[in-house]
PDB file of C-alpha atoms in Angstrom:
ATOM      1  CA  MET A  64     101.833-153.661  27.029  1.00  0.00           C
ATOM      2  CA  ALA A  65     100.620-155.354  23.412  1.00  0.00           C
ATOM      3  CA  LYS A  66      97.401-156.938  22.950  1.00  0.00           C
ATOM      4  CA  HIS A  67      96.407-160.885  22.618  1.00  0.00           C
ATOM      5  CA  GLU A  68     100.326-161.342  23.341  1.00  0.00           C
ATOM      6  CA  ASP A  69      99.442-165.330  23.518  1.00  0.00           C
ATOM      7  CA  VAL A  70      99.862-165.707  19.822  1.00  0.00           C
ATOM      8  CA  LYS A  71     103.866-165.141  19.945  1.00  0.00           C
ATOM      9  CA  ASN A  72     103.620-168.440  22.106  1.00  0.00           C
ATOM     10  CA  GLY A  73     101.329-170.091  19.152  1.00  0.00           C
ATOM     11  CA  VAL A  74      97.386-170.383  18.665  1.00  0.00           C
ATOM     12  CA  ILE A  75      96.663-174.206  17.212  1.00  0.00           C
ATOM     13  CA  PHE A  76     100.203-174.141  15.236  1.00  0.00           C
ATOM     14  CA  PRO A  77     103.733-173.702  16.749  1.00  0.00           C
ATOM     15  CA  VAL A  78     105.284-169.603  16.666  1.00  0.00           C
ATOM     16  CA  GLY A  79     108.352-171.107  14.534  1.00  0.00           C
ATOM     17  CA  GLU A  80     110.869-169.660  14.161  1.00  0.00           C
ATOM     18  CA  LYS A  81     112.533-165.861  12.821  1.00  0.00           C
ATOM     19  CA  ASN A  82     111.712-166.069   9.672  1.00  0.00           C
ATOM     20  CA  GLU A  83     115.060-165.370   8.886  1.00  0.00           C
ATOM     21  CA  ALA A  84     115.068-166.299   4.748  1.00  0.00           C
ATOM     22  CA  TYR A  85     112.490-163.592   4.152  1.00  0.00           C
ATOM     23  CA  ALA A  86     112.706-161.041   6.504  1.00  0.00           C
ATOM     24  CA  GLN A  87     114.350-158.917   3.080  1.00  0.00           C
ATOM     25  CA  TYR A  88     110.459-158.324   2.518  1.00  0.00           C
ATOM     26  CA  PHE A  89     108.761-157.919   6.521  1.00  0.00           C
ATOM     27  CA  VAL A  90     109.613-154.807   7.975  1.00  0.00           C
ATOM     28  CA  GLY A  91     109.881-155.770  11.207  1.00  0.00           C
ATOM     29  CA  GLN A  92     110.001-159.132  13.001  1.00  0.00           C
ATOM     30  CA  SER A  93     107.467-162.474  11.453  1.00  0.00           C
ATOM     31  CA  TYR A  94     108.450-165.456  12.138  1.00  0.00           C
ATOM     32  CA  LEU A  95     107.772-168.537  10.239  1.00  0.00           C
ATOM     33  CA  GLN A  96     106.537-172.628  10.654  1.00  0.00           C
ATOM     34  CA  GLY A  97     105.934-174.604   7.241  1.00  0.00           C
ATOM     35  CA  LEU A  98     103.622-176.790   7.686  1.00  0.00           C
ATOM     36  CA  VAL A  99     102.963-178.977   4.467  1.00  0.00           C
ATOM     37  CA  ALA A 100     106.783-180.159   3.405  1.00  0.00           C
ATOM     38  CA  ASP A 101     105.068-182.937   0.968  1.00  0.00           C
ATOM     39  CA  PRO A 102     107.146-181.951  -2.596  1.00  0.00           C
ATOM     40  CA  LYS A 103     104.317-183.712  -5.352  1.00  0.00           C
ATOM     41  CA  VAL A 104     102.135-181.208  -3.165  1.00  0.00           C
ATOM     42  CA  ASN A 105     102.142-177.322  -4.706  1.00  0.00           C
ATOM     43  CA  VAL A 106     100.533-175.644  -2.578  1.00  0.00           C
ATOM     44  CA  GLY A 107     103.187-173.818   0.448  1.00  0.00           C
ATOM     45  CA  VAL A 108     101.607-173.561   3.966  1.00  0.00           C
ATOM     46  CA  GLY A 109     101.984-171.843   6.629  1.00  0.00           C
ATOM     47  CA  ASN A 110     101.979-170.128   9.817  1.00  0.00           C
ATOM     48  CA  VAL A 111     102.851-166.797  10.077  1.00  0.00           C
ATOM     49  CA  THR A 112     103.314-165.076  13.166  1.00  0.00           C
ATOM     50  CA  PHE A 113     103.705-161.316  13.179  1.00  0.00           C
ATOM     51  CA  GLU A 114     104.990-159.013  15.980  1.00  0.00           C
ATOM     52  CA  PRO A 115     102.890-155.053  16.485  1.00  0.00           C
ATOM     53  CA  GLY A 116     103.915-152.731  13.741  1.00  0.00           C
ATOM     54  CA  CYS A 117     105.040-156.021  11.782  1.00  0.00           C
ATOM     55  CA  ARG A 118     104.088-156.465   7.741  1.00  0.00           C
ATOM     56  CA  ASN A 119     105.731-157.323   4.455  1.00  0.00           C
ATOM     57  CA  ASN A 120     106.352-155.547   1.634  1.00  0.00           C
ATOM     58  CA  TRP A 121     103.469-155.103  -1.056  1.00  0.00           C
ATOM     59  CA  HIS A 122     103.384-158.262  -3.249  1.00  0.00           C
ATOM     60  CA  ILE A 123     101.692-160.109  -6.185  1.00  0.00           C
ATOM     61  CA  HIS A 124     101.412-163.834  -6.259  1.00  0.00           C
ATOM     62  CA  ARG A 125     102.088-165.028  -9.580  1.00  0.00           C
ATOM     63  CA  ASP A 126     100.672-168.449 -11.871  1.00  0.00           C
ATOM     64  CA  GLY A 127      98.540-168.409  -8.162  1.00  0.00           C
ATOM     65  CA  PHE A 128      97.020-167.200  -5.191  1.00  0.00           C
ATOM     66  CA  GLN A 129      96.805-166.793  -1.344  1.00  0.00           C
ATOM     67  CA  ILE A 130      94.133-167.959   0.870  1.00  0.00           C
ATOM     68  CA  LEU A 131      94.620-166.242   5.014  1.00  0.00           C
ATOM     69  CA  LEU A 132      93.400-167.335   7.955  1.00  0.00           C
ATOM     70  CA  VAL A 133      93.453-165.957  10.394  1.00  0.00           C
ATOM     71  CA  THR A 134      94.265-167.768  13.728  1.00  0.00           C
ATOM     72  CA  GLY A 135      95.213-164.719  16.193  1.00  0.00           C
ATOM     73  CA  GLY A 136      95.252-161.326  16.992  1.00  0.00           C
ATOM     74  CA  GLU A 137      94.509-158.286  15.446  1.00  0.00           C
ATOM     75  CA  GLY A 138      96.293-157.136  11.914  1.00  0.00           C
ATOM     76  CA  TRP A 139      95.692-155.682   8.458  1.00  0.00           C
ATOM     77  CA  TYR A 140      95.261-156.908   4.409  1.00  0.00           C
ATOM     78  CA  GLN A 141      94.904-154.251   1.382  1.00  0.00           C
ATOM     79  CA  GLU A 142      95.190-154.680  -2.077  1.00  0.00           C
ATOM     80  CA  GLU A 143      96.978-152.200  -4.062  1.00  0.00           C
ATOM     81  CA  GLY A 144      93.629-148.638  -4.715  1.00  0.00           C
ATOM     82  CA  LYS A 145      91.663-150.027  -1.478  1.00  0.00           C
ATOM     83  CA  PRO A 146      91.327-149.267   1.662  1.00  0.00           C
ATOM     84  CA  ALA A 147      92.811-151.622   4.595  1.00  0.00           C
ATOM     85  CA  GLN A 148      90.648-154.488   6.066  1.00  0.00           C
ATOM     86  CA  PHE A 149      90.829-154.951   9.062  1.00  0.00           C
ATOM     87  CA  LEU A 150      91.097-158.461  10.686  1.00  0.00           C
ATOM     88  CA  LYS A 151      90.142-159.940  13.419  1.00  0.00           C
ATOM     89  CA  VAL A 152      90.237-163.692  14.152  1.00  0.00           C
ATOM     90  CA  GLY A 153      87.779-166.576  12.149  1.00  0.00           C
ATOM     91  CA  ASP A 154      88.240-164.045   8.743  1.00  0.00           C
ATOM     92  CA  VAL A 155      89.260-164.981   5.156  1.00  0.00           C
ATOM     93  CA  ILE A 156      91.363-163.260   2.349  1.00  0.00           C
ATOM     94  CA  VAL A 157      91.732-163.884  -0.483  1.00  0.00           C
ATOM     95  CA  THR A 158      94.104-162.827  -2.940  1.00  0.00           C
ATOM     96  CA  HIS A 159      94.055-163.794  -6.452  1.00  0.00           C
ATOM     97  CA  ASP A 160      96.635-164.473  -9.242  1.00  0.00           C
ATOM     98  CA  GLY A 161      98.326-161.017 -10.459  1.00  0.00           C
ATOM     99  CA  VAL A 162      96.806-158.614  -7.013  1.00  0.00           C
ATOM    100  CA  LYS A 163      99.086-156.766  -5.074  1.00  0.00           C
ATOM    101  CA  HIS A 164      98.825-156.563  -1.611  1.00  0.00           C
ATOM    102  CA  TRP A 165      99.923-156.682   2.257  1.00  0.00           C
ATOM    103  CA  HIS A 166      99.008-158.123   5.125  1.00  0.00           C
ATOM    104  CA  GLY A 167     100.524-157.480   8.561  1.00  0.00           C
ATOM    105  CA  ALA A 168     100.115-156.896  12.387  1.00  0.00           C
ATOM    106  CA  SER A 169      98.000-153.825  13.734  1.00  0.00           C
ATOM    107  CA  LYS A 170     100.775-151.000  15.251  1.00  0.00           C
ATOM    108  CA  ASP A 171      99.798-152.710  19.048  1.00  0.00           C
ATOM    109  CA  SER A 172      99.334-156.045  18.852  1.00  0.00           C
ATOM    110  CA  TRP A 173     100.271-159.550  17.565  1.00  0.00           C
ATOM    111  CA  PHE A 174      98.572-161.254  14.173  1.00  0.00           C
ATOM    112  CA  GLU A 175      98.892-164.678  13.065  1.00  0.00           C
ATOM    113  CA  HIS A 176      97.716-166.326  10.575  1.00  0.00           C
ATOM    114  CA  ILE A 177      98.159-169.299   8.473  1.00  0.00           C
ATOM    115  CA  ALA A 178      98.375-168.236   4.504  1.00  0.00           C
ATOM    116  CA  ILE A 179      98.316-171.038   1.308  1.00  0.00           C
ATOM    117  CA  THR A 180     100.171-169.980  -1.333  1.00  0.00           C
ATOM    118  CA  ALA A 181     100.578-171.794  -4.941  1.00  0.00           C
ATOM    119  CA  GLY A 182     102.496-170.428  -7.849  1.00  0.00           C
ATOM    120  CA  THR A 183     106.179-167.533  -6.860  1.00  0.00           C
ATOM    121  CA  PRO A 184     105.854-164.735  -4.796  1.00  0.00           C
ATOM    122  CA  GLU A 185     107.520-161.362  -7.466  1.00  0.00           C
ATOM    123  CA  TRP A 186     107.808-159.458  -3.590  1.00  0.00           C
ATOM    124  CA  LEU A 187     108.271-155.504  -4.590  1.00  0.00           C
ATOM    125  CA  GLU A 188     108.418-152.536  -2.026  1.00  0.00           C
ATOM    126  CA  PRO A 189     107.851-152.178   1.245  1.00  0.00           C
ATOM    127  CA  VAL A 190     105.242-150.492   2.591  1.00  0.00           C
ATOM    128  CA  SER A 191     105.966-146.901   3.835  1.00  0.00           C
ATOM    129  CA  ASP A 192     105.676-145.562   7.550  1.00  0.00           C
ATOM    130  CA  GLU A 193     103.044-142.765   5.664  1.00  0.00           C
ATOM    131  CA  VAL A 194     101.256-145.726   4.117  1.00  0.00           C
ATOM    132  CA  TYR A 195     100.998-148.231   7.218  1.00  0.00           C
ATOM    133  CA  ASN A 196     100.159-145.236  10.135  1.00  0.00           C
ATOM    134  CA  LYS A 197      97.571-143.670   8.102  1.00  0.00           C
ATOM    135  CA  VAL A 198      95.674-147.535   8.416  1.00  0.00           C
ATOM    136  CA  LYS A 199      92.110-147.182  10.398  1.00  0.00           C
TER     137      LYS A 199
END
């Protein structure tokens, strides 16, 4: 049984639907619940939930940033050339414009964060099993 199974039902916000719109940019299954749908607000805010082992591809935010507010489970965040950071409830990650990175669940835990994103994401290669299996 995976750790933090309660996350799959949503912690603070609903877990949302299967993240089909961005499925090509993830290894494994994620879920997305948009939280702000105001066209006058130029920032995306979403609740992203990852099944155990799920992670997004390496990506860069162009002309913007991303803030992650960890609300459930356990996961990882890694910037290119730096060691991966273990994430738990209450952690906050700020990714600046132009920084190549990825984030996702640990191998044995559900994971959930609020993503606050400005700018345009540039999706890159998947995080290989070799890279993912090395995070400790």
